PDB file of C-alpha atoms in Angstrom:
ATOM      1  CA  MET A  21      13.225 -10.957  -2.163  1.00  0.00           C
ATOM      2  CA  SER A  22      12.105 -11.354  -5.246  1.00  0.00           C
ATOM      3  CA  SER A  23      11.602  -8.352  -7.954  1.00  0.00           C
ATOM      4  CA  ARG A  24       7.643  -9.168  -8.203  1.00  0.00           C
ATOM      5  CA  GLU A  25       7.675  -8.341  -3.859  1.00  0.00           C
ATOM      6  CA  GLN A  26      10.013  -5.671  -5.102  1.00  0.00           C
ATOM      7  CA  LYS A  27       8.250  -3.985  -7.668  1.00  0.00           C
ATOM      8  CA  THR A  28       4.434  -4.098  -5.156  1.00  0.00           C
ATOM      9  CA  TYR A  29       6.735  -1.952  -2.925  1.00  0.00           C
ATOM     10  CA  PHE A  30       7.849   0.626  -4.601  1.00  0.00           C
ATOM     11  CA  GLU A  31       4.221   0.825  -6.902  1.00  0.00           C
ATOM     12  CA  VAL A  32       2.758   1.555  -3.281  1.00  0.00           C
ATOM     13  CA  LEU A  33       5.061   4.292  -1.686  1.00  0.00           C
ATOM     14  CA  LYS A  34       5.328   6.089  -5.207  1.00  0.00           C
ATOM     15  CA  ARG A  35       2.073   7.671  -3.805  1.00  0.00           C
ATOM     16  CA  TYR A  36       3.631   8.907  -0.317  1.00  0.00           C
ATOM     17  CA  THR A  37       6.989  10.615  -2.119  1.00  0.00           C
ATOM     18  CA  GLN A  38       5.749  14.312  -0.931  1.00  0.00           C
ATOM     19  CA  LYS A  39       5.159  12.651   2.005  1.00  0.00           C
ATOM     20  CA  PHE A  40       8.959  11.340   3.009  1.00  0.00           C
ATOM     21  CA  GLU A  41      11.391  13.348   5.093  1.00  0.00           C
ATOM     22  CA  SER A  42      14.709  14.358   3.068  1.00  0.00           C
ATOM     23  CA  ARG A  43      16.927  11.353   4.297  1.00  0.00           C
ATOM     24  CA  GLU A  44      13.679   8.951   3.815  1.00  0.00           C
ATOM     25  CA  LEU A  45      13.335  10.287   0.416  1.00  0.00           C
ATOM     26  CA  GLU A  46      17.146  10.027  -0.975  1.00  0.00           C
ATOM     27  CA  ASP A  47      16.917   6.602   0.434  1.00  0.00           C
ATOM     28  CA  TYR A  48      13.566   6.171  -1.669  1.00  0.00           C
ATOM     29  CA  LYS A  49      15.550   7.558  -4.572  1.00  0.00           C
ATOM     30  CA  MET A  50      19.035   5.316  -3.820  1.00  0.00           C
ATOM     31  CA  LEU A  51      16.847   1.796  -3.323  1.00  0.00           C
ATOM     32  CA  LEU A  52      14.206   3.042  -6.592  1.00  0.00           C
ATOM     33  CA  LYS A  53      17.596   3.328  -9.127  1.00  0.00           C
ATOM     34  CA  ARG A  54      18.714   0.240  -7.980  1.00  0.00           C
ATOM     35  CA  HIS A  55      15.225  -1.371  -8.730  1.00  0.00           C
ATOM     36  CA  LYS A  56      15.109   0.336 -12.255  1.00  0.00           C
ATOM     37  CA  ASP A  57      18.354  -1.378 -12.868  1.00  0.00           C
ATOM     38  CA  ASP A  58      16.912  -4.769 -12.472  1.00  0.00           C
ATOM     39  CA  GLU A  59      19.186  -5.109  -9.266  1.00  0.00           C
ATOM     40  CA  ASP A  60      17.820  -7.309  -5.916  1.00  0.00           C
ATOM     41  CA  LEU A  61      17.766  -5.620  -3.203  1.00  0.00           C
ATOM     42  CA  ASP A  62      20.324  -7.008   0.097  1.00  0.00           C
ATOM     43  CA  LYS A  63      18.529  -8.048   3.607  1.00  0.00           C
ATOM     44  CA  LEU A  64      19.516  -4.631   5.032  1.00  0.00           C
ATOM     45  CA  SER A  65      18.007  -2.064   1.714  1.00  0.00           C
ATOM     46  CA  MET A  66      14.505  -4.166   2.086  1.00  0.00           C
ATOM     47  CA  GLN A  67      14.331  -3.457   5.824  1.00  0.00           C
ATOM     48  CA  ARG A  68      14.660   0.585   4.710  1.00  0.00           C
ATOM     49  CA  LEU A  69      12.320  -0.251   2.018  1.00  0.00           C
ATOM     50  CA  LYS A  70      10.087  -2.622   4.210  1.00  0.00           C
ATOM     51  CA  ALA A  71      10.122   0.062   7.280  1.00  0.00           C
ATOM     52  CA  LEU A  72       9.002   2.628   4.673  1.00  0.00           C
ATOM     53  CA  HIS A  73       6.058   1.428   3.416  1.00  0.00           C
ATOM     54  CA  GLU A  74       4.877  -0.064   7.275  1.00  0.00           C
ATOM     55  CA  LYS A  75       5.666   3.467   8.404  1.00  0.00           C
ATOM     56  CA  TYR A  76       2.847   4.934   5.118  1.00  0.00           C
ATOM     57  CA  HIS A  77       0.977   2.872   3.804  1.00  0.00           C
ATOM     58  CA  VAL A  78      -1.899   1.939   5.980  1.00  0.00           C
ATOM     59  CA  ASN A  79      -3.682  -0.300   5.408  1.00  0.00           C
ATOM     60  CA  ARG A  80      -7.448   0.212   6.351  1.00  0.00           C
ATOM     61  CA  GLU A  81     -10.222  -2.028   6.850  1.00  0.00           C
ATOM     62  CA  LYS A  82     -12.800  -1.847   4.076  1.00  0.00           C
ATOM     63  CA  LYS A  83     -16.297  -1.210   5.860  1.00  0.00           C
ATOM     64  CA  ASP A  84     -19.364  -3.261   4.710  1.00  0.00           C
ATOM     65  CA  TYR A  85     -21.856  -0.612   3.224  1.00  0.00           C
ATOM     66  CA  ASP A  86     -24.284  -4.138   1.912  1.00  0.00           C
ATOM     67  CA  LYS A  87     -26.712  -3.685   4.642  1.00  0.00           C
ATOM     68  CA  TYR A  88     -27.572   0.052   3.524  1.00  0.00           C
ATOM     69  CA  PHE A  89     -28.324  -0.762  -0.527  1.00  0.00           C
ATOM     70  CA  THR A  90     -30.304  -4.952   0.102  1.00  0.00           C
ATOM     71  CA  LYS A  91     -33.309  -5.467  -1.148  1.00  0.00           C
ATOM     72  CA  PRO A  92     -35.905  -5.952   1.271  1.00  0.00           C
ATOM     73  CA  THR A  93     -37.079  -9.013   1.693  1.00  0.00           C
ATOM     74  CA  GLN A  94     -40.526 -10.624   0.948  1.00  0.00           C
ATOM     75  CA  SER A  95     -41.736 -10.936   4.286  1.00  0.00           C
ATOM     76  CA  ASN A  96     -41.085  -7.213   5.184  1.00  0.00           C
ATOM     77  CA  THR A  97     -42.552  -5.796   2.123  1.00  0.00           C
ATOM     78  CA  ASP A  98     -45.774  -7.878   3.299  1.00  0.00           C
ATOM     79  CA  THR A  99     -45.912  -6.491   6.627  1.00  0.00           C
ATOM     80  CA  GLU A 100     -46.303  -2.940   5.497  1.00  0.00           C
ATOM     81  CA  ASN A 101     -49.170  -3.488   3.113  1.00  0.00           C
TER      82      ASN A 101
END
């Protein structure tokens, strides 16, 4: 796994540390120490990191609010007058 991917996982998970259970927090701190020492995580450690990421980071769909903020077209303004 690349260190860039590791870095993004740790940056995202940093926001959720207060929600971790005690065992998850221990794992996270241990993995974070290894990351700060510029170690690449092995396969099992990376799986644990990804599992934490999947559990706590929910990718929510971005809502499209453009329909509420569009300017009326010229044909709509003509019919109103």
